[in-house]
Tab-separated table of C-alpha atoms in Angstrom:
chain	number	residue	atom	x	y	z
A	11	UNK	CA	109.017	90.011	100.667
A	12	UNK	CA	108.141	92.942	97.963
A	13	UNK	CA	105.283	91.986	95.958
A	14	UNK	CA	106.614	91.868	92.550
A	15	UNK	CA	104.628	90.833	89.229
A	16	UNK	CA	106.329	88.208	88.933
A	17	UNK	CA	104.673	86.739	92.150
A	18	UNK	CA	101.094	87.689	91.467
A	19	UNK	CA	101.944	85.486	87.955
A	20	UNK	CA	102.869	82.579	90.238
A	21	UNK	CA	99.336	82.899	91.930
A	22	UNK	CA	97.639	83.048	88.751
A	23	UNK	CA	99.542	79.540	87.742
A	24	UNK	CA	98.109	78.452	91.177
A	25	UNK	CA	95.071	79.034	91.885
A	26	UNK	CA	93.198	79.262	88.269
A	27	UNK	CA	92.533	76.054	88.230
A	28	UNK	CA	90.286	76.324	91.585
A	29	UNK	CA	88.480	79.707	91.167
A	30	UNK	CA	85.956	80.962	89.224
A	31	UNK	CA	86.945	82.995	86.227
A	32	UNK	CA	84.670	85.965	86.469
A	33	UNK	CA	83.163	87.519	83.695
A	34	UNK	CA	84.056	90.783	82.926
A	35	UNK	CA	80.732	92.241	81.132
A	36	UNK	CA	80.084	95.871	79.576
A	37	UNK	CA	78.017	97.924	81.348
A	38	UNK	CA	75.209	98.436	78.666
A	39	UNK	CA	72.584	100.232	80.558
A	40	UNK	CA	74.629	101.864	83.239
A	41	UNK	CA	77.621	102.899	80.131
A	42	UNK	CA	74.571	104.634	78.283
A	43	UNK	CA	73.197	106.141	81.468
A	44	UNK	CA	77.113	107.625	82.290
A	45	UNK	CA	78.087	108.804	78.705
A	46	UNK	CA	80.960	106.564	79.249
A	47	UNK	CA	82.355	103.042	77.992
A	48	UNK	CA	82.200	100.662	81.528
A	49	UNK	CA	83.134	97.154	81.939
A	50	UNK	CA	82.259	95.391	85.226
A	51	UNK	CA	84.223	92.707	86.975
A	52	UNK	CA	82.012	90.072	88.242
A	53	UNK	CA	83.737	89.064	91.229
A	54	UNK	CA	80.382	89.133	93.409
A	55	UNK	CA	80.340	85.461	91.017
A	56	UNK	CA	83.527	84.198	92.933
A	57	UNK	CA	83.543	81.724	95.296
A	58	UNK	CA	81.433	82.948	98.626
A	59	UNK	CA	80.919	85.781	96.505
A	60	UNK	CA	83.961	87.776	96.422
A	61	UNK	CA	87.287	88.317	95.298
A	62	UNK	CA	88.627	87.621	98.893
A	63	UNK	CA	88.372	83.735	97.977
A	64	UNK	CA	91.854	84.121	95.647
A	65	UNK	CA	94.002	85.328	98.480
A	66	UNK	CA	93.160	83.093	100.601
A	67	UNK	CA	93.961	80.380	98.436
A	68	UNK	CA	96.607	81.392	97.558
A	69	UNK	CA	98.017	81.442	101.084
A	70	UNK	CA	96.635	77.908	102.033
A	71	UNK	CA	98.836	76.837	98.837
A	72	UNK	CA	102.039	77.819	100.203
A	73	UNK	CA	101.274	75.611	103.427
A	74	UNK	CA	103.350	73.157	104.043
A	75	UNK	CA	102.376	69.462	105.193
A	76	UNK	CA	102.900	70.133	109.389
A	77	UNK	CA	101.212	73.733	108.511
A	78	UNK	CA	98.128	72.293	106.993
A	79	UNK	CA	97.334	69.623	109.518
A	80	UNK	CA	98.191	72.183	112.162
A	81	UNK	CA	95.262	74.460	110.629
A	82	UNK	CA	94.675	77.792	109.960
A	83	UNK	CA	93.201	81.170	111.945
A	84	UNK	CA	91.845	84.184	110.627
A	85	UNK	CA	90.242	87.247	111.965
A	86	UNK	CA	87.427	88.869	109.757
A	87	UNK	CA	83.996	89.623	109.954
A	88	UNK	CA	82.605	89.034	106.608
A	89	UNK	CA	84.592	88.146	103.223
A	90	UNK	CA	88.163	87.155	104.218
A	91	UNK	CA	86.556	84.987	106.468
A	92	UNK	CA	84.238	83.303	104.022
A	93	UNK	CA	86.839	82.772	101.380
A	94	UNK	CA	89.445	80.900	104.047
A	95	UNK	CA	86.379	78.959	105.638
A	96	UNK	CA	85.603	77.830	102.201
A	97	UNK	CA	89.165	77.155	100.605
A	98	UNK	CA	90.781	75.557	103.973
A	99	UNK	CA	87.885	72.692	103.755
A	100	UNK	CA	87.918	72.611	100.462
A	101	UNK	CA	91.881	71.095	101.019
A	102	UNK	CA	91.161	69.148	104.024
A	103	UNK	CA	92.691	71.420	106.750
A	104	UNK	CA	91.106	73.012	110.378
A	105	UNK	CA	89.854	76.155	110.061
A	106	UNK	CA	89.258	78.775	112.977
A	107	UNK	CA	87.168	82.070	112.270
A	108	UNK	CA	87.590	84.915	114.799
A	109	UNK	CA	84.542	87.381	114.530
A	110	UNK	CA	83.688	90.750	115.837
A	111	UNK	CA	81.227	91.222	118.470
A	112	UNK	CA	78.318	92.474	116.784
A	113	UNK	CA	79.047	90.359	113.962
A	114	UNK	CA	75.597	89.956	111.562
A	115	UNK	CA	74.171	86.465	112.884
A	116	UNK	CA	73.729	85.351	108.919
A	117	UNK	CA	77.566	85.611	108.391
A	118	UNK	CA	78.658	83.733	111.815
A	119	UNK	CA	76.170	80.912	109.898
A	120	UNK	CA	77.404	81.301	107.083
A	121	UNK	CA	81.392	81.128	107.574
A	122	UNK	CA	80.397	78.238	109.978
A	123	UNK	CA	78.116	76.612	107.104
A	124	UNK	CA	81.558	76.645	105.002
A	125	UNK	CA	83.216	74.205	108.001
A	126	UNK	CA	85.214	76.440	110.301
A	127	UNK	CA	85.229	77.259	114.140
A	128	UNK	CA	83.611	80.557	114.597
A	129	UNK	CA	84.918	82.315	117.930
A	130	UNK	CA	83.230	85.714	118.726
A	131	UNK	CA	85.627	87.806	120.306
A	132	UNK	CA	86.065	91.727	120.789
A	133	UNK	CA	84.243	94.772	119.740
A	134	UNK	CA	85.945	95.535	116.408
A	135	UNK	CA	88.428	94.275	114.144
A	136	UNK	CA	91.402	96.043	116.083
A	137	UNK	CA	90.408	94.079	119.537
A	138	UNK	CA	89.942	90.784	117.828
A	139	UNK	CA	93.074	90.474	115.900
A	140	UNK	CA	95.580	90.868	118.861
A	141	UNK	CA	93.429	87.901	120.609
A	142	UNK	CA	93.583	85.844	117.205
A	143	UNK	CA	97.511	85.997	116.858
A	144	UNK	CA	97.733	84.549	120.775
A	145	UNK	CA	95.352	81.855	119.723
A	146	UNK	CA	97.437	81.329	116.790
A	147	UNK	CA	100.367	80.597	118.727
A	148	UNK	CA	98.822	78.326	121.285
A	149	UNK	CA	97.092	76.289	118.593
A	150	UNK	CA	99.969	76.251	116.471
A	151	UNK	CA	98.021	77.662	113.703
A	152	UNK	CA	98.997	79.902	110.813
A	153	UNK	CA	97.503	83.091	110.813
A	154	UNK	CA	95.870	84.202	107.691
A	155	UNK	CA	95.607	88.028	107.603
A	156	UNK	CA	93.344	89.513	105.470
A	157	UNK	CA	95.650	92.004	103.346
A	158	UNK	CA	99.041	92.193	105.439
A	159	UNK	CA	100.478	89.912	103.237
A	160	UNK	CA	102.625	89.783	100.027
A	161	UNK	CA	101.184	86.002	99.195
A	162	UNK	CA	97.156	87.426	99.461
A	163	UNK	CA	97.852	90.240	97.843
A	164	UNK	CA	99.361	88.462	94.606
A	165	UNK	CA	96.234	86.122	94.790
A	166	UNK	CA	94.228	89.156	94.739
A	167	UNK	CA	96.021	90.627	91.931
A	168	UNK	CA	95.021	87.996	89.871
A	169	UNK	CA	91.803	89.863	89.210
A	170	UNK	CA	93.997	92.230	87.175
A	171	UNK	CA	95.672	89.564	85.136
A	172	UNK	CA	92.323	88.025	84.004
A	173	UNK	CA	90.198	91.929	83.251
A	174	UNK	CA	93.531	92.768	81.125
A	175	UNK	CA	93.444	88.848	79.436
A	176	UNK	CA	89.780	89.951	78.598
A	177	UNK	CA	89.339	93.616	77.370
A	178	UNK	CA	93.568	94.693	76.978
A	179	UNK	CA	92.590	98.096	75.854
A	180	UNK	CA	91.273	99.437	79.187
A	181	UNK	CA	92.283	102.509	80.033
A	182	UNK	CA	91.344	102.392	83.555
A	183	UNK	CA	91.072	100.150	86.205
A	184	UNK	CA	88.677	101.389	89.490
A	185	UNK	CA	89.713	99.167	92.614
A	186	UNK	CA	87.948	100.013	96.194
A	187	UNK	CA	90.501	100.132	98.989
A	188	UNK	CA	90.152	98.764	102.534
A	189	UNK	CA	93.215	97.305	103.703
A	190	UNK	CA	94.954	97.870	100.377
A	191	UNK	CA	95.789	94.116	99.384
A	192	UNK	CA	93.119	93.933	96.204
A	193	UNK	CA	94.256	97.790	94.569
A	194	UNK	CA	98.301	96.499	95.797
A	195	UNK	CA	98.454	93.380	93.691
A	196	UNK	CA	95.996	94.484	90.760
A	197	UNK	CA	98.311	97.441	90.409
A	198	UNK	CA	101.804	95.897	90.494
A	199	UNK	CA	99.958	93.224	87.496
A	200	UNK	CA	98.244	95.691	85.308
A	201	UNK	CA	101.036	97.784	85.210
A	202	UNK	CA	103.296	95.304	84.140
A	203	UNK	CA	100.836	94.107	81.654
A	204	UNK	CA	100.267	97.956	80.548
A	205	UNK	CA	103.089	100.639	82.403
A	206	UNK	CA	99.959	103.461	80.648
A	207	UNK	CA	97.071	102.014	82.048
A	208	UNK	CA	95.264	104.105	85.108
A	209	UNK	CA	94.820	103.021	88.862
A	210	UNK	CA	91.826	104.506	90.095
A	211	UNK	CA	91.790	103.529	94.210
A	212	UNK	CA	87.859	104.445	95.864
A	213	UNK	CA	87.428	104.759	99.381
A	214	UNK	CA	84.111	105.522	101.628
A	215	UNK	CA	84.634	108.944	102.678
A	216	UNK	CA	84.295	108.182	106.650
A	217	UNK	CA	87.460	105.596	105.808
A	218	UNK	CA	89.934	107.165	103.461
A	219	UNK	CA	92.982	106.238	105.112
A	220	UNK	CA	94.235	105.444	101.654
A	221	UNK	CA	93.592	108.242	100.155
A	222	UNK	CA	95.002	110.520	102.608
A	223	UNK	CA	98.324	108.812	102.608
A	224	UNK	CA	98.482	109.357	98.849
A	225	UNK	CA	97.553	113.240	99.555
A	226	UNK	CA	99.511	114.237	103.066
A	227	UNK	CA	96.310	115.198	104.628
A	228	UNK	CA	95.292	113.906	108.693
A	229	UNK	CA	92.155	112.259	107.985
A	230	UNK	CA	89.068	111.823	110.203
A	231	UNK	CA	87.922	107.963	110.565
A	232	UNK	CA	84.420	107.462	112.056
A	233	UNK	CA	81.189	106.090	111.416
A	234	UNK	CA	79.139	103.521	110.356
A	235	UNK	CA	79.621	103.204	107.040
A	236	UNK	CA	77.492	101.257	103.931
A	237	UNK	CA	81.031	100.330	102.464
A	238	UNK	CA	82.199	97.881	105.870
A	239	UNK	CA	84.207	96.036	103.851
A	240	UNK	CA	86.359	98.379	103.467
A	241	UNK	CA	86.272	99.837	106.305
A	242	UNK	CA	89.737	99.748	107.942
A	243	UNK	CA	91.516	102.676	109.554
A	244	UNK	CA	94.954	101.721	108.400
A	245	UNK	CA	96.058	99.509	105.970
A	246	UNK	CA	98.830	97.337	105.511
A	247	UNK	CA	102.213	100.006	105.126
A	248	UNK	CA	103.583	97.672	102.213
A	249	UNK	CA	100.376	98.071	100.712
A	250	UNK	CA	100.376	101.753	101.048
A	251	UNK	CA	104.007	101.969	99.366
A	252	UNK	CA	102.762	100.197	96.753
A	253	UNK	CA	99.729	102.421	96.604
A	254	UNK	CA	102.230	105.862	96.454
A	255	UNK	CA	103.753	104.404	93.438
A	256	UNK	CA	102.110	102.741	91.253
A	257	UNK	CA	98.064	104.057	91.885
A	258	UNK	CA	97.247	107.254	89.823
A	259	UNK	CA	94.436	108.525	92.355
A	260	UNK	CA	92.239	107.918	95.089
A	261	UNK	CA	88.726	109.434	95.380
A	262	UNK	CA	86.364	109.171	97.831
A	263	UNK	CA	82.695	109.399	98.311
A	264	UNK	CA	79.900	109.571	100.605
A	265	UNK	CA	77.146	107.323	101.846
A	266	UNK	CA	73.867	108.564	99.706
A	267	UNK	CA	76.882	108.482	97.012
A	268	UNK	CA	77.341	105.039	97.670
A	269	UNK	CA	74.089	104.118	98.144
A	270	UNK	CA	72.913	105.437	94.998
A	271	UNK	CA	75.688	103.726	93.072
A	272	UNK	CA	74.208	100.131	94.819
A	273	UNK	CA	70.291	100.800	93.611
A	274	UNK	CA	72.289	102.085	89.816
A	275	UNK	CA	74.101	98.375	90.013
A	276	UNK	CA	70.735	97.099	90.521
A	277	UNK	CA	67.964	98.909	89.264
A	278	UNK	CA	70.351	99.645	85.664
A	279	UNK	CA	72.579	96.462	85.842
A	280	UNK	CA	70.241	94.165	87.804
A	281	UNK	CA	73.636	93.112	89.942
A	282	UNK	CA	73.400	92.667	93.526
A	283	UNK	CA	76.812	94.387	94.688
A	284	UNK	CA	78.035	95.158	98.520
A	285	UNK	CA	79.205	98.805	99.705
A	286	UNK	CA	82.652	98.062	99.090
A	287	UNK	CA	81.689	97.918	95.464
A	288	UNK	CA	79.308	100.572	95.865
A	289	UNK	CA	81.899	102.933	96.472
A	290	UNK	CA	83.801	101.900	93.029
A	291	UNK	CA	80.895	102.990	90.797
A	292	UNK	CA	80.172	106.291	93.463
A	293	UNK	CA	83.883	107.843	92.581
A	294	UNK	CA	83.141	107.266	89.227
A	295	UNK	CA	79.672	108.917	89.134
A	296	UNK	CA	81.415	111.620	91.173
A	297	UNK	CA	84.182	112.480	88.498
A	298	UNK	CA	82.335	111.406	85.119
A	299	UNK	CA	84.458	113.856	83.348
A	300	UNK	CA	87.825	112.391	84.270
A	301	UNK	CA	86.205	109.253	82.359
A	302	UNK	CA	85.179	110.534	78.935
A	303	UNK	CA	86.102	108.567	76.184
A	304	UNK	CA	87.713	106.162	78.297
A	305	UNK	CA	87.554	102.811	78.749
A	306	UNK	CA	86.918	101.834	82.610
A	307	UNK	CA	86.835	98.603	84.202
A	308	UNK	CA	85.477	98.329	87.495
A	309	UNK	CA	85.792	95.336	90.074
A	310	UNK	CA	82.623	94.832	91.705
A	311	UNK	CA	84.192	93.017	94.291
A	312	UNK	CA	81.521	91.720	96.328
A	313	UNK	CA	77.894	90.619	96.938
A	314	UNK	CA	77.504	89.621	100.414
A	315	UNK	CA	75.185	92.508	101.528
A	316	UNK	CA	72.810	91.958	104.213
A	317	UNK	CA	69.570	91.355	102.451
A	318	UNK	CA	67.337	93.557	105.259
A	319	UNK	CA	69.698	96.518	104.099
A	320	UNK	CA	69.300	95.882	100.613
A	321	UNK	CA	65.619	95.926	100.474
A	322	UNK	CA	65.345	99.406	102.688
A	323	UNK	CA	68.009	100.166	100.327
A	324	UNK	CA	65.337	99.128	97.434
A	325	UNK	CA	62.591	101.031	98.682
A	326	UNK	CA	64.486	104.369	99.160
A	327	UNK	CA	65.798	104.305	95.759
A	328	UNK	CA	62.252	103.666	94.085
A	329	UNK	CA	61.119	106.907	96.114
A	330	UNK	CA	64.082	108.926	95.203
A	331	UNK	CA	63.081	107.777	91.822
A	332	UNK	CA	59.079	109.020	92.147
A	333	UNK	CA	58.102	105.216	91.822
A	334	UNK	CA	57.126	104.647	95.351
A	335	UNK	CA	55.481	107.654	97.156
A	336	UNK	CA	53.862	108.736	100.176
A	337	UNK	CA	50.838	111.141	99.723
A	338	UNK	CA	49.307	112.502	102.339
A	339	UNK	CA	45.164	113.509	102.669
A	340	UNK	CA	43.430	115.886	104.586
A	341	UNK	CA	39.748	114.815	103.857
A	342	UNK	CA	36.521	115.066	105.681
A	343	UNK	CA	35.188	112.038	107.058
A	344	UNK	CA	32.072	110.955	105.451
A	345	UNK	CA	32.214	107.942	102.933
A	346	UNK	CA	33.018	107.942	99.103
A	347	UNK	CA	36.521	109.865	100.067
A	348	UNK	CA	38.950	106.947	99.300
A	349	UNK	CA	37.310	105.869	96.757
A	350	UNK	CA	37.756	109.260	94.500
A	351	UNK	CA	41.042	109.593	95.336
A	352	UNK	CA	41.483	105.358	94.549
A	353	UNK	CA	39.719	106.439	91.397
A	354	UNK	CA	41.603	109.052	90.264
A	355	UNK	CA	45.149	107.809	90.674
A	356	UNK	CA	44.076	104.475	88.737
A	357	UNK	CA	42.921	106.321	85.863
A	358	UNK	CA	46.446	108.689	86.240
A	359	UNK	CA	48.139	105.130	85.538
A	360	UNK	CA	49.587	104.607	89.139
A	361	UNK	CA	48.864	101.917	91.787
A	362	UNK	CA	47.895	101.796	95.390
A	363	UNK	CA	50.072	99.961	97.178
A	364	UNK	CA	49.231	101.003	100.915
A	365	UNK	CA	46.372	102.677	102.796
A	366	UNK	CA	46.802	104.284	106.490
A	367	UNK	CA	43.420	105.720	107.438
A	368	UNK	CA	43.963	107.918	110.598
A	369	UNK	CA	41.482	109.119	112.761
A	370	UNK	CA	42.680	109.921	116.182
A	371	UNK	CA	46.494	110.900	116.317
A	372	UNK	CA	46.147	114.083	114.432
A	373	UNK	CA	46.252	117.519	113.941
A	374	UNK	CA	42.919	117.632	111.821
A	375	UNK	CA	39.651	119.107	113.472
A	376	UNK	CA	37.719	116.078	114.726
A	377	UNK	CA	35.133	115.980	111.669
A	378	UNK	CA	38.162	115.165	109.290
A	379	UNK	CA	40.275	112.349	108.591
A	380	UNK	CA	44.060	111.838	107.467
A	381	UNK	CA	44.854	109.880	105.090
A	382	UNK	CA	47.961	108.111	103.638
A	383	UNK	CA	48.054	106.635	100.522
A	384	UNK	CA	51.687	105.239	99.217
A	385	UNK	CA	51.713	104.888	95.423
A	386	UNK	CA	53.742	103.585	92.975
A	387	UNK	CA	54.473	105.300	89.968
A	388	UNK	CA	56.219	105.996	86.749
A	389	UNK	CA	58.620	108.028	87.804
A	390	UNK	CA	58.598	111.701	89.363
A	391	UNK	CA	57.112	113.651	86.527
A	392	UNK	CA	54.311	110.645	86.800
A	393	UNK	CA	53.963	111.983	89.988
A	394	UNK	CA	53.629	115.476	89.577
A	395	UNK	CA	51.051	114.769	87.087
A	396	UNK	CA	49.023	113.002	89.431
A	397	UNK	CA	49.226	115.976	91.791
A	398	UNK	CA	48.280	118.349	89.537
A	399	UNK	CA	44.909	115.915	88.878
A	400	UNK	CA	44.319	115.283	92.654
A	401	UNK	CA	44.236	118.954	93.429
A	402	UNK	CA	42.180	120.397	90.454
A	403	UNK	CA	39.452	118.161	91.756
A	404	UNK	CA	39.832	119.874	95.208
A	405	UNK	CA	41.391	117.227	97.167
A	406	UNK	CA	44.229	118.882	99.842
A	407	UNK	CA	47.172	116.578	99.371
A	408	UNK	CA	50.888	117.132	100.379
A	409	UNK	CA	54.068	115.142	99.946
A	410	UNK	CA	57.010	114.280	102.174
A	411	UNK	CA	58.746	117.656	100.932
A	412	UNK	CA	55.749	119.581	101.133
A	413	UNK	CA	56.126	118.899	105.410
């Protein structure tokens, strides 16, 4: 089966009633911060908080009544598996989950929270799917692949039909690529809806398979990347013919990219968005010019990051920033010493947030002291201003750059 418009229409017919229909909200803060008109697609909001939810439904549709008691099998470690855990209770069937090695404990709960079997099996994606088709076949299940498959890939496109529905004057659409099934079936609908409008594909650097079909190029795929959910060394090959002719461009970009474009979604936006989506705002950061008096619609396609990463994540974006830093003392040791330097950044209009008082493991001589004192601030000018203050009163302070 070609994926046609035609079909992804169908899927819209089917499945609206039983998604969410995601808001698709300008960008105020981060369009001002750009220079450029941007309209985000809330699909972190969709069911188990991603678009992945709509494929999946609309593949358990197309069941018929033996297929649906029979149950159905999936191999994913994070989204895919969520949305098929969610959707195949939801409708009363079995549902078996096979995960990774390695997989995060929190999403093993939580697909398993949603109702299905969770089987941990292999050390990646590419060893687990082989043993999920044989399981398939001696369950009798139907296999539900994550983006090898017209019927997914036209649920997925139904993210298209709904941004277009809402703002029909966009002049670009920016879709992340893994396995190709989301960019595939948003690009066959929005250019039937609009044969002018612009495909923008974005890929994590370490995984452009994508991209480098679209280009010719042998590309180099390795690493742990921020963007794992779309991390896939090859997609599906319909996708990728779909890809060659109806997506403009793919750009790619690199993890501090990426991870700066997650703290922007937060810190401008206050949305919690996943690397995948990450990677969408990155390639546009990367190429602002190719965006000027445009209007851009991205798909933030997901939420589900790990919330340990996202709050390291936090913290070195606010010191990027200049609102968190790390000063370092060199002070003798006799008493009134902290509280001058305590003194002098609360009058500078920062805050002490941490104190390390160090004694022993140092390079001071032994009549001195090292001290740490982590700060929050402004922002880096703040910073520099309190420098300036803490050494004209004749204090010897450094910062992590100054090491």
């Amino acid at each position: 089966m070609t994926l046609q418009a035609a079909d992804i229409r169908a899927a819209d017919d089917a499945i609206r009633a039983d998604t969410i229909r995601t808001p698709l909200v300008p960008a105020t803060r981060l369009s001002h911060h750009l220079g450029i008109a941007l309209y985000l697609k809330l699909e972190n909001l969709q069911h188990t908080n991603a678009f992945k939810a709509r494929g999946a439904l609309a593949k358990l549709l197309t069941l018929d009544d033996a297929a649906r008691k029979a149950g159905v099998i999936a191999c994913s470690a994070g989204n895919h598996a969520q949305g098929v855990a969610y959707h195949a209770t939801r409708l009363g069937m079995p549902a078996v989950i096979v995960m990774p090695e390695g997989t995060p404990f929190n999403k093993v709960k939580r697909t398993s929270d949603l109702g299905a079997e969770v089987i941990i099996h292999g050390a990646g994606f590419d060893d687990s799917v082989q043993y999920t088709f044989d399981l398939a076949k001696t369950r009798g299940m139907t296999f539900i692949h994550p983006f090898d498959d017209p019927v997914v890939a036209a649920g997925q496109g139904t993210v298209a039909i709904e941004m277009l529905e809402d703002q029909p004057d966009l002049d670009t659409i920016v879709v992340p690529i893994g396995g190709g099934g989301l960019i595939a079936g948003m690009a066959v609908a929005a250019k039937e809806i609009n044969p002018r409008i612009e495909i923008v594909g974005a890929q994590a650097q370490l995984f452009e398979a994508a991209k480098a079909h679209l280009e010719g190029f042998d590309p180099v795929i390795a690493g742990a990347t921020l963007a794992e959910g779309i991390a896939v060394r090859q997609p599906a090959r319909a996708n990728l013919d779909i890809i060659k002719t109806h997506v403009d461009r793919v750009d790619s970009a690199t993890e501090p990219e990426i991870e700066n474009a997650i703290f922007d979604l937060l810190s401008y936006e206050k949305l919690v968005a996943e690397g995948a989506a990450g990677a969408g705002l990155a390639v546009i950061e990367k190429h602002l010019d190719q965006y000027r008096d445009k209007k851009v619609g991205l798909v933030i396609c997901g939420g589900n990051i790990d919330s340990r990463l996202l709050s390291t994540l936090i913290l070195r974006g606010l010191m990027r920033d200049g609102r968190i830093t790390r000063l370092t003392f060199e002070i003798d040791d006799t008493p009134g010493q902290l509280s001058k330097i305590s003194q002098i950044i609360g009058d500078a209009g920062a805050n002490v947030i941490e104190v390390i008082h160090q004694r022993m493991m140092q390079s001071v001589s032994l009549k001195q002291a090292e001290l740490e004192v982590v700060i929050e601030a402004r922002d880096q000018a703040h910073v520099d201003s309190i420098l300036a203050v803490l050494r004209d009163a004749g204090l010897k302070v450094r910062v992590p750059q100054d090491l």
